[in-house]
Coordinates of C-alpha atoms and ligand atoms in Angstrom, one line a residue:
M1 CA 132.3 60.9 79.2
K2 CA 129.1 59.3 80.4
L3 CA 127.9 60.4 83.7
H4 CA 127.9 57.0 85.1
Q5 CA 131.6 56.6 84.3
V6 CA 132.5 59.3 86.7
R7 CA 130.6 58.4 89.7
I8 CA 130.9 54.7 90.3
L9 CA 133.6 54.5 93.0
H10 CA 131.4 55.3 95.9
R11 CA 129.5 52.1 95.3
Q12 CA 131.1 49.5 97.4
P13 CA 128.2 47.6 98.7
L14 CA 128.3 45.7 101.9
F15 CA 126.7 42.4 101.7
L16 CA 126.3 40.5 104.9
G17 CA 122.8 39.3 104.9
A18 CA 121.6 35.8 104.8
L19 CA 120.2 34.7 101.5
L20 CA 116.6 33.9 101.5
G21 CA 114.4 32.1 99.0
C22 CA 110.8 32.7 98.1
F23 CA 108.8 34.2 100.8
A24 CA 105.3 33.2 101.6
G25 CA 104.5 36.9 101.4
W26 CA 105.0 36.9 97.7
A27 CA 103.6 33.6 96.9
V28 CA 102.1 35.1 93.8
G29 CA 105.5 36.0 92.5
C30 CA 106.8 32.5 93.3
S31 CA 104.1 30.6 91.6
N32 CA 104.2 29.2 88.2
G33 CA 101.3 29.1 85.9
A34 CA 100.6 25.9 84.2
P35 CA 101.4 26.3 80.5
G36 CA 98.8 26.2 77.9
G37 CA 95.3 27.4 78.2
E38 CA 92.1 25.9 77.3
G39 CA 90.1 27.2 74.5
T40 CA 86.9 26.2 73.0
G41 CA 85.3 27.7 70.1
G42 CA 83.8 27.1 66.9
T43 CA 84.5 27.9 63.4
G44 CA 83.1 31.0 62.1
S45 CA 83.5 33.9 59.8
G46 CA 82.9 37.4 60.7
G47 CA 81.9 38.1 64.1
A48 CA 82.3 40.9 66.4
A49 CA 84.3 40.6 69.4
M50 CA 84.4 43.1 72.1
G51 CA 87.6 42.9 74.1
G52 CA 87.3 43.0 77.7
S53 CA 89.0 45.2 80.1
A54 CA 89.0 45.6 83.7
S55 CA 89.4 48.6 85.8
T56 CA 90.2 50.8 82.9
P57 CA 88.0 51.8 80.0
P58 CA 86.9 48.8 78.0
A59 CA 88.7 48.3 74.9
T60 CA 86.8 47.4 71.9
G61 CA 88.4 44.7 70.1
G62 CA 86.8 45.6 66.9
S63 CA 85.3 43.4 64.4
A64 CA 86.8 40.2 63.4
T65 CA 86.9 38.8 60.0
G66 CA 87.7 35.3 59.2
G67 CA 87.1 32.2 61.0
I68 CA 88.8 30.7 63.8
S69 CA 88.8 27.3 65.2
T70 CA 90.1 26.2 68.4
T71 CA 90.5 23.0 70.2
G72 CA 90.5 23.1 73.9
G73 CA 92.4 21.1 76.4
G74 CA 95.7 21.4 74.8
G75 CA 95.5 25.1 74.4
T76 CA 96.0 25.0 70.7
L77 CA 94.3 27.3 68.4
Q78 CA 94.4 27.9 64.8
G79 CA 92.9 30.8 63.1
S80 CA 93.0 32.0 59.7
G81 CA 92.2 35.4 58.5
G82 CA 91.4 36.3 62.0
V83 CA 92.2 39.9 61.9
V84 CA 90.9 42.3 64.4
T85 CA 90.8 45.8 63.4
G86 CA 90.0 48.8 65.4
G87 CA 89.6 48.8 69.0
S88 CA 90.9 51.6 71.1
A89 CA 91.6 52.5 74.5
T90 CA 93.9 55.0 75.8
M91 CA 94.4 53.3 79.1
P92 CA 97.0 50.6 79.4
P93 CA 96.1 47.0 80.1
A94 CA 93.9 46.7 83.0
T95 CA 94.9 45.7 86.4
G96 CA 96.5 42.4 86.6
G97 CA 95.7 40.1 83.8
A98 CA 93.7 42.2 81.4
T99 CA 95.1 41.3 78.1
G100 CA 94.7 42.3 74.6
G101 CA 91.5 44.1 74.8
S102 CA 92.9 47.1 76.5
S103 CA 95.6 47.9 74.0
T104 CA 95.0 50.6 71.6
G105 CA 94.2 49.1 68.3
G106 CA 92.8 46.1 70.0
N107 CA 94.6 42.9 69.4
T108 CA 95.4 43.6 65.9
A109 CA 97.3 41.3 63.7
G110 CA 100.8 42.3 64.0
G111 CA 100.0 44.4 67.0
A112 CA 100.6 44.0 70.6
F113 CA 98.9 41.7 72.8
Q114 CA 99.5 43.1 76.2
A115 CA 99.5 41.4 79.4
A116 CA 99.8 43.2 82.6
G117 CA 101.0 40.5 84.7
G118 CA 97.9 38.5 85.0
T119 CA 98.9 36.0 82.5
N120 CA 101.8 33.8 83.0
S121 CA 104.4 32.7 80.6
G122 CA 104.1 29.4 78.9
G123 CA 102.8 30.9 75.8
V124 CA 104.4 31.4 72.5
A125 CA 104.4 34.5 70.4
S126 CA 104.5 34.0 66.7
S127 CA 103.4 36.3 64.0
G128 CA 100.8 38.6 65.1
G129 CA 102.1 40.1 68.2
S130 CA 103.9 39.6 71.4
V131 CA 102.2 37.6 74.1
T132 CA 102.7 36.8 77.6
G133 CA 100.8 33.8 78.6
G134 CA 99.2 32.9 75.4
K135 CA 99.9 32.2 71.9
A136 CA 99.4 34.6 69.1
T137 CA 99.2 33.7 65.6
G138 CA 98.1 36.3 63.2
G139 CA 96.2 37.9 66.0
S140 CA 94.5 34.9 67.3
A141 CA 95.3 33.6 70.7
T142 CA 94.9 30.7 72.9
G143 CA 94.6 31.5 76.5
G144 CA 97.6 31.2 78.4
T145 CA 97.5 30.6 82.1
G146 CA 97.9 33.1 84.7
V147 CA 98.4 33.1 88.3
G148 CA 95.5 35.1 89.4
G149 CA 93.6 34.5 86.3
R150 CA 93.2 36.0 83.0
P151 CA 90.2 37.9 81.9
T152 CA 88.1 36.6 79.3
G153 CA 87.2 38.6 76.3
G154 CA 90.5 40.4 76.3
V155 CA 91.6 38.9 73.1
A156 CA 89.7 38.9 70.0
T157 CA 90.4 37.3 66.8
G158 CA 87.5 36.2 64.9
G159 CA 86.4 35.1 68.2
I160 CA 87.7 35.0 71.6
T161 CA 89.5 32.3 73.5
A162 CA 90.9 33.0 76.8
G163 CA 91.4 30.9 79.7
G164 CA 93.7 29.7 82.2
T165 CA 94.2 28.6 85.6
G166 CA 92.3 30.9 87.9
G167 CA 90.7 32.5 85.0
V168 CA 87.8 31.7 83.0
V169 CA 87.5 29.8 79.8
S170 CA 85.3 31.7 77.4
T171 CA 83.9 30.7 74.2
G172 CA 83.7 33.2 71.5
G173 CA 83.8 33.6 67.9
A174 CA 81.6 30.8 67.3
S175 CA 80.0 30.2 64.0
G176 CA 78.5 33.3 62.7
G177 CA 80.3 35.4 65.0
S178 CA 79.0 35.6 68.4
T179 CA 80.0 38.4 70.6
A180 CA 81.9 37.9 73.7
T181 CA 82.2 40.6 76.2
G182 CA 83.7 40.6 79.5
G183 CA 86.9 40.8 81.0
S184 CA 87.1 40.0 84.6
T185 CA 89.5 41.9 86.7
A186 CA 92.3 39.7 87.9
T187 CA 95.3 40.8 89.7
G188 CA 98.3 38.7 88.8
P189 CA 101.9 39.0 89.4
L190 CA 104.1 41.5 87.7
A191 CA 107.1 40.1 85.8
A192 CA 106.0 36.5 85.6
T193 CA 108.8 36.2 83.2
P194 CA 111.9 38.4 83.1
P195 CA 110.9 41.9 82.0
M196 CA 111.7 42.9 78.4
G197 CA 112.1 46.4 77.1
W198 CA 114.3 49.3 76.3
N199 CA 116.1 51.9 78.5
S200 CA 117.5 55.2 77.5
W201 CA 120.6 55.4 79.6
N202 CA 123.3 53.2 77.9
K203 CA 123.0 55.0 74.6
F204 CA 121.5 58.4 75.3
A205 CA 122.2 59.3 79.0
G206 CA 120.8 62.8 79.5
S207 CA 119.9 63.3 75.8
I208 CA 116.3 62.3 76.1
T209 CA 113.3 64.1 74.8
D210 CA 109.7 63.5 74.1
T211 CA 110.6 63.2 70.4
L212 CA 113.3 60.6 71.0
V213 CA 111.0 58.5 73.2
R214 CA 108.2 58.6 70.6
G215 CA 110.7 57.7 67.9
I216 CA 112.0 54.8 69.9
A217 CA 108.4 53.6 70.6
D218 CA 107.7 53.7 66.9
A219 CA 110.9 51.8 66.1
M220 CA 110.1 49.2 68.7
V221 CA 107.1 48.3 66.7
S222 CA 108.4 48.7 63.2
S223 CA 111.6 46.9 63.9
G224 CA 109.9 43.8 65.3
M225 CA 111.2 44.3 68.8
Q226 CA 107.7 44.5 70.2
A227 CA 106.7 41.4 68.4
A228 CA 109.7 39.7 69.8
G229 CA 108.5 40.4 73.3
Y230 CA 110.0 43.8 74.3
Q231 CA 107.3 45.8 76.2
Y232 CA 108.7 48.5 78.4
I233 CA 110.1 51.9 77.1
N234 CA 112.0 53.1 80.1
I235 CA 113.2 56.7 80.5
D236 CA 116.2 56.7 82.8
D237 CA 117.7 59.6 84.7
M238 CA 117.5 63.2 83.6
W239 CA 113.9 63.4 82.6
Q240 CA 113.1 65.6 85.6
A241 CA 113.1 69.3 86.0
S242 CA 115.8 70.6 88.2
S243 CA 113.3 71.3 91.0
R244 CA 109.8 70.2 92.2
D245 CA 106.8 72.5 91.6
S246 CA 105.5 74.7 94.3
N247 CA 103.4 71.9 95.7
G248 CA 106.3 69.5 95.9
N249 CA 105.3 67.5 92.9
I250 CA 107.9 66.0 90.7
Q251 CA 107.8 67.4 87.2
P252 CA 109.4 66.6 83.9
S253 CA 111.9 69.0 82.3
S254 CA 109.7 71.3 80.3
S255 CA 112.2 71.7 77.5
K256 CA 112.8 67.9 77.1
F257 CA 109.2 66.8 77.7
P258 CA 107.0 69.8 76.8
N259 CA 103.9 67.7 76.5
G260 CA 104.2 66.2 79.9
M261 CA 104.5 62.6 80.9
K262 CA 100.8 61.7 80.7
A263 CA 100.7 62.6 77.0
L264 CA 103.9 60.6 76.4
A265 CA 102.6 57.6 78.3
D266 CA 99.4 57.8 76.3
Y267 CA 101.4 57.7 73.1
V268 CA 103.5 54.8 74.2
H269 CA 100.4 52.9 75.4
G270 CA 98.9 53.6 72.0
K271 CA 101.6 51.5 70.5
G272 CA 100.8 48.7 72.8
L273 CA 103.9 49.3 74.8
K274 CA 104.4 50.4 78.5
L275 CA 106.3 53.3 79.9
G276 CA 108.9 53.3 82.6
L277 CA 110.5 56.1 84.6
Y278 CA 113.4 56.5 86.9
S279 CA 113.9 57.9 90.4
D280 CA 116.2 57.5 93.4
R281 CA 115.8 56.7 97.1
G282 CA 118.0 59.6 98.1
T283 CA 117.6 63.4 98.0
K284 CA 119.0 63.5 94.5
T285 CA 119.3 61.2 91.6
C286 CA 122.7 60.0 90.4
A287 CA 122.6 62.9 87.9
G288 CA 121.8 65.4 90.7
L289 CA 118.1 65.9 90.0
P290 CA 115.4 65.7 92.6
G291 CA 115.2 62.3 94.3
S292 CA 112.2 60.8 95.9
Y293 CA 113.3 60.6 99.5
S294 CA 110.4 61.7 101.7
Y295 CA 108.3 62.3 98.6
E296 CA 107.6 58.6 97.9
T297 CA 103.8 58.8 98.2
K298 CA 103.6 62.0 96.1
D299 CA 105.8 60.6 93.4
A300 CA 104.1 57.3 93.2
Q301 CA 100.8 59.1 92.8
S302 CA 102.2 61.2 90.1
Y303 CA 103.6 58.2 88.2
A304 CA 100.2 56.4 88.6
S305 CA 98.3 59.4 87.4
W306 CA 100.5 59.7 84.3
G307 CA 100.2 56.0 83.5
V308 CA 103.6 54.8 84.3
D309 CA 104.1 51.1 84.4
Y310 CA 107.6 50.6 85.7
L311 CA 109.9 52.4 88.1
K312 CA 113.7 52.0 88.2
Y313 CA 114.8 53.2 91.6
D314 CA 118.4 54.2 92.1
N315 CA 120.7 54.4 95.1
C316 CA 122.5 57.8 94.9
S317 CA 122.6 60.6 97.5
P318 CA 121.0 58.8 100.5
A319 CA 119.6 61.3 103.0
S320 CA 121.6 61.7 106.2
G321 CA 120.7 58.9 108.6
S322 CA 118.5 57.1 106.2
N323 CA 118.4 53.3 105.8
I324 CA 118.6 51.7 102.4
Q325 CA 116.0 49.0 103.2
T326 CA 113.6 51.5 104.6
D327 CA 113.9 53.8 101.7
Y328 CA 113.3 51.1 99.1
T329 CA 110.5 49.7 101.1
N330 CA 108.8 53.1 101.4
M331 CA 108.7 53.5 97.7
A332 CA 107.6 49.9 97.2
N333 CA 104.7 50.5 99.5
A334 CA 103.9 53.9 97.9
L335 CA 103.7 52.2 94.5
K336 CA 101.4 49.5 95.8
A337 CA 99.2 52.2 97.3
A338 CA 99.1 54.3 94.1
G339 CA 96.5 52.1 92.5
R340 CA 98.2 51.0 89.4
P341 CA 100.5 48.0 88.8
I342 CA 104.0 49.5 88.6
L343 CA 106.9 47.1 88.2
F344 CA 109.6 48.0 90.8
S345 CA 113.1 47.7 89.5
I346 CA 115.6 48.1 92.4
C347 CA 118.9 49.6 91.4
A348 CA 121.0 49.3 94.5
W349 CA 124.0 47.8 92.7
W350 CA 124.2 44.7 94.8
F351 CA 122.0 41.9 96.0
Y352 CA 120.3 42.3 99.4
D353 CA 118.0 39.6 100.7
W354 CA 115.2 42.1 101.5
E355 CA 115.0 43.1 97.8
T356 CA 113.3 39.9 96.9
S357 CA 110.2 40.7 98.9
I358 CA 109.7 44.3 97.6
G359 CA 110.7 44.4 94.0
Q360 CA 110.3 42.4 90.8
M361 CA 114.0 42.8 89.8
W362 CA 117.2 44.1 91.4
R363 CA 120.5 45.0 90.0
T364 CA 123.2 42.6 91.2
G365 CA 126.2 44.7 90.5
T366 CA 127.6 47.9 89.2
D367 CA 126.8 49.7 86.0
I368 CA 127.5 47.9 82.8
K369 CA 129.7 49.5 80.1
D370 CA 130.1 48.5 76.5
A371 CA 133.3 46.6 76.8
W372 CA 134.3 42.9 77.0
D373 CA 136.6 42.9 79.9
T374 CA 138.5 46.1 80.6
D375 CA 137.5 46.9 84.1
S376 CA 134.9 46.0 86.7
H377 CA 132.0 47.5 84.7
S378 CA 132.6 45.3 81.7
F379 CA 130.5 42.4 80.5
I380 CA 132.7 39.7 81.9
P381 CA 132.8 40.8 85.5
L382 CA 129.1 41.5 85.5
L383 CA 128.5 38.0 84.1
N384 CA 130.7 36.4 86.7
N385 CA 129.0 38.3 89.4
N386 CA 125.5 37.4 88.4
G387 CA 126.2 33.9 87.1
G388 CA 128.7 32.6 89.5
W389 CA 128.0 30.3 92.5
S390 CA 129.9 28.7 95.2
G391 CA 132.8 31.0 94.8
R392 CA 133.4 29.7 91.3
Y393 CA 134.6 33.1 90.3
S394 CA 136.7 35.1 92.6
N395 CA 134.3 38.0 92.8
A396 CA 131.2 35.8 93.3
S397 CA 130.8 36.6 97.0
Y398 CA 127.2 36.0 97.4
G399 CA 127.7 32.6 99.0
S400 CA 126.6 29.2 98.0
P401 CA 124.6 28.5 95.9
G402 CA 124.7 32.0 94.7
L403 CA 122.2 34.3 93.2
S404 CA 120.4 31.9 91.0
Q405 CA 118.3 30.7 93.9
H406 CA 116.5 34.1 94.0
A407 CA 115.3 34.1 90.4
G408 CA 111.8 32.9 89.6
P409 CA 108.5 34.2 88.3
G410 CA 108.0 37.7 89.7
H411 CA 111.5 38.2 91.0
W412 CA 114.7 38.4 88.9
N413 CA 118.4 39.0 89.3
D414 CA 119.4 41.9 87.0
P415 CA 123.0 42.0 85.8
D416 CA 122.2 45.4 84.2
M417 CA 120.9 46.4 80.8
L418 CA 122.1 45.2 77.4
E419 CA 124.8 46.9 75.5
V420 CA 124.1 44.9 72.3
G421 CA 124.5 47.2 69.3
N422 CA 126.3 50.1 71.0
G423 CA 129.5 49.5 69.2
G424 CA 132.1 48.7 71.9
M425 CA 132.0 44.9 71.3
T426 CA 132.0 42.7 68.3
D427 CA 128.8 41.0 67.1
T428 CA 130.2 37.7 68.2
E429 CA 130.6 39.2 71.7
Y430 CA 127.2 40.7 71.7
Q431 CA 125.8 37.3 70.8
S432 CA 127.5 35.9 73.9
H433 CA 126.2 38.8 76.0
F434 CA 122.6 38.2 74.8
S435 CA 122.8 34.4 75.1
L436 CA 124.3 34.5 78.6
W437 CA 121.8 37.1 79.8
A438 CA 119.0 34.8 78.4
I439 CA 120.3 31.6 80.1
M440 CA 120.5 33.5 83.4
A441 CA 116.8 34.5 83.0
A442 CA 117.9 38.1 83.2
P443 CA 115.6 41.0 82.3
L444 CA 116.3 41.8 78.6
I445 CA 116.4 45.6 78.5
A446 CA 117.9 46.8 75.3
G447 CA 120.1 49.9 75.5
N448 CA 120.8 50.7 71.9
D449 CA 119.3 53.1 69.3
V450 CA 116.6 50.8 68.0
R451 CA 115.8 53.4 65.3
S452 CA 119.0 52.6 63.5
M453 CA 120.0 49.0 64.3
T454 CA 122.2 47.0 62.0
A455 CA 120.8 43.8 60.7
A456 CA 123.2 41.9 63.0
T457 CA 122.1 43.8 66.1
K458 CA 118.4 43.2 65.2
N459 CA 119.1 39.6 64.5
I460 CA 120.6 39.2 68.0
L461 CA 118.0 41.2 69.9
T462 CA 115.0 39.5 68.2
N463 CA 116.2 35.9 68.2
A464 CA 113.0 34.1 69.2
D465 CA 114.8 30.9 70.1
V466 CA 117.1 32.6 72.5
I467 CA 114.3 34.9 73.9
A468 CA 112.2 31.7 74.6
V469 CA 115.0 30.5 76.8
D470 CA 115.0 33.7 78.8
Q471 CA 111.2 33.7 79.0
D472 CA 110.7 30.1 79.9
A473 CA 107.8 29.7 82.3
L474 CA 109.8 27.8 84.9
G475 CA 111.9 30.9 85.5
I476 CA 115.0 29.1 86.5
Q477 CA 118.3 31.0 86.3
G478 CA 120.9 28.9 84.4
K479 CA 124.4 28.4 85.8
P480 CA 127.8 27.2 84.6
I481 CA 128.2 23.5 85.1
S482 CA 131.6 22.9 83.7
T483 CA 134.8 22.5 85.7
S484 CA 136.6 24.6 83.1
T485 CA 136.3 28.3 83.7
T486 CA 137.5 29.3 80.2
L487 CA 135.7 26.8 77.9
E488 CA 132.4 26.7 79.7
V489 CA 129.2 24.9 79.6
W490 CA 126.1 26.6 81.0
S491 CA 122.8 24.9 81.6
K492 CA 119.2 26.0 82.3
K493 CA 116.3 23.7 82.9
L494 CA 113.4 24.6 80.7
S495 CA 109.8 23.6 80.9
G496 CA 109.3 20.1 79.5
S497 CA 110.6 16.7 80.3
Q498 CA 114.4 16.4 80.1
T499 CA 114.6 19.8 78.4
Y500 CA 117.5 22.1 78.8
A501 CA 119.1 25.2 77.3
V502 CA 122.8 25.0 77.0
V503 CA 125.4 27.7 76.2
L504 CA 128.9 26.6 75.2
F505 CA 131.0 29.7 76.0
N506 CA 134.5 30.3 74.9
R507 CA 136.3 32.9 77.0
T508 CA 139.6 32.4 75.3
T509 CA 141.2 34.2 72.4
A510 CA 141.2 31.2 70.1
S511 CA 138.4 29.1 68.8
A512 CA 138.0 25.8 70.6
S513 CA 135.9 22.7 70.8
I514 CA 133.5 22.5 73.7
A515 CA 131.3 19.5 74.5
V516 CA 128.3 19.0 76.7
T517 CA 127.4 15.5 77.9
W518 CA 123.8 14.6 78.5
S519 CA 124.6 13.2 81.9
S520 CA 126.0 16.5 83.1
L521 CA 122.7 18.1 82.3
G522 CA 120.7 15.5 84.2
I523 CA 119.4 13.8 81.1
T524 CA 119.0 10.1 81.8
S525 CA 118.1 8.8 78.4
A526 CA 120.9 7.7 76.0
S527 CA 120.1 10.2 73.3
A528 CA 118.8 13.7 72.9
T529 CA 117.7 16.0 70.2
V530 CA 119.7 19.2 69.7
R531 CA 118.6 22.5 68.3
D532 CA 121.1 25.2 67.5
L533 CA 119.4 28.4 68.7
W534 CA 121.6 30.7 66.6
T535 CA 121.5 28.8 63.3
H536 CA 117.9 27.7 64.0
T537 CA 118.7 24.2 62.9
D538 CA 117.5 20.9 64.4
L539 CA 120.5 18.6 64.6
G540 CA 118.6 15.4 65.3
P541 CA 119.1 12.8 68.0
T542 CA 122.6 12.5 69.3
A543 CA 124.0 10.0 71.7
T544 CA 125.7 10.8 74.9
Q545 CA 127.0 14.3 74.1
Y546 CA 127.3 17.2 71.6
A547 CA 130.5 19.0 70.8
A548 CA 130.9 22.1 68.7
T549 CA 133.7 24.5 67.7
V550 CA 133.1 27.7 69.4
P551 CA 134.7 31.0 68.2
S552 CA 136.8 33.1 70.5
H553 CA 134.5 35.1 72.9
G554 CA 131.6 33.4 71.2
V555 CA 128.9 30.9 72.1
V556 CA 127.0 28.0 70.6
M557 CA 123.6 27.9 72.2
L558 CA 121.5 24.8 72.2
K559 CA 118.2 23.4 73.2
V560 CA 118.6 19.8 74.2
V561 CA 115.7 17.4 74.8
G562 CA 116.4 13.9 76.2
Q563 CA 114.5 11.2 74.2
Ligands
GLA1 C1 123.2 54.8 88.1 C2 122.5 53.5 87.6 C3 122.5 53.6 86.1 C4 121.8 54.8 85.6 C5 122.5 56.0 86.2 C6 121.7 57.3 85.9 O1 124.5 54.8 87.8 O2 123.2 52.4 88.1 O3 121.9 52.4 85.5 O4 120.5 54.8 85.9 O5 122.6 55.9 87.6 O6 122.2 58.4 86.5

């Protein structure tokens, strides 16, 4: 039995607080970057580009071969043969919006193009790497936009183009290969789009080792997960030794992590990925290992010194007389003071209004388990909890208009990690799980063994059309809009005029036809184009509505654009 299955009952959260929207205090997190960057550049062949970095050691982008041409204004860029080789840096992306240039390996074709929050979504990743805030094609990139700016010089592909709101447009890779250097330091928001990554708990619980995590990191790259946008490798509970060292420092289990966390973080960063760890606001974690209560500053400093990029912070074993808000705030402040951008993932099993001002994501309910609807931990209750509004579902007790109002760039509702591929549900059900998480703009944290995925699992987890819905720059959390609560229509406004994602979701045990009307989405024009996001087919302009047969427990997921 998994640990989390035996210690759930104590979590009966009390929710009384008023629901608040975006606070002025985190205006950064509430801002949207304008999509598309500006790029200028020439055509060239050859050329050396030195990727920029910020507060961390500069990364050398390496030399670029091949030409690249860009056109500015629209943020389009076409490159051919623009392969950057080499480049290395052991440090992760620099503070805030350093991109590309600080990844080991530079911005290699097929490699990662890392953004540490300074770039905003609005970009597109295609072949050549995963991108936040830009567009990568074969290793070339147009600058995305970022709140807080985006350093120039961070991306190199036969030249450099980087730019964006608040950033600088640079010209690089001009004919003959000019050299662009630079990389301004810009501090941008963490989690401009819902965080994507992997977490050890759902599949491995306490069976985690340095070897496993390295193997997962390798597989994240070789399987295409990284290219699809997954960034964080998160080690959950049970990485710690059973006690702190004689100076009170938290330390990893020496048998599981004999090389220490810094070496592991370096390895993960070397893959262009980021490392996450887990702790708890109480005296002990949920598995009974040392918690961070009263050690917040020390622990945050340890994480920063190791190169940790993400902290999941749990809610077990509160100290006597402690206050939940104070405990979480203490760690949020300690992370901020530690001198490294560390995404703060609050795991308090319920929504509290104060969470939105101190974390980038927060669990909205109890632990997920790999089952469709057997008890309160199953997929369906967690979906209802996170996705319901106005009392639409009996257990949606957050009040009108529900949780969706709290989602947006820099701050996300977290219905818990994905179970896709863990074996307890059918592939049709996993497709629904993934689609509904995406339309809710939920963090996409895979929880399966990515070293041995079936083709079906991989196909689900790396579906670029569906991921694009989750990662849409507007950051709107979609909601059910149908009156039926068994044959449902969900809608999410996407960037672009009259553009929506739609999920037709069949909760029943028999296949059924479900229709979405354009007027129910808010589309005013008579016809709309429809793209099926699972079959990847464009269905052409359709008048008034679209109807499809949806399998039992399945979805049809669409992108609809009013014409
Ligand atoms: C809690 C969390 C889970 C997991 C376990 C680890 O139950 O909600 O996601 O982190 O603790 O012990």
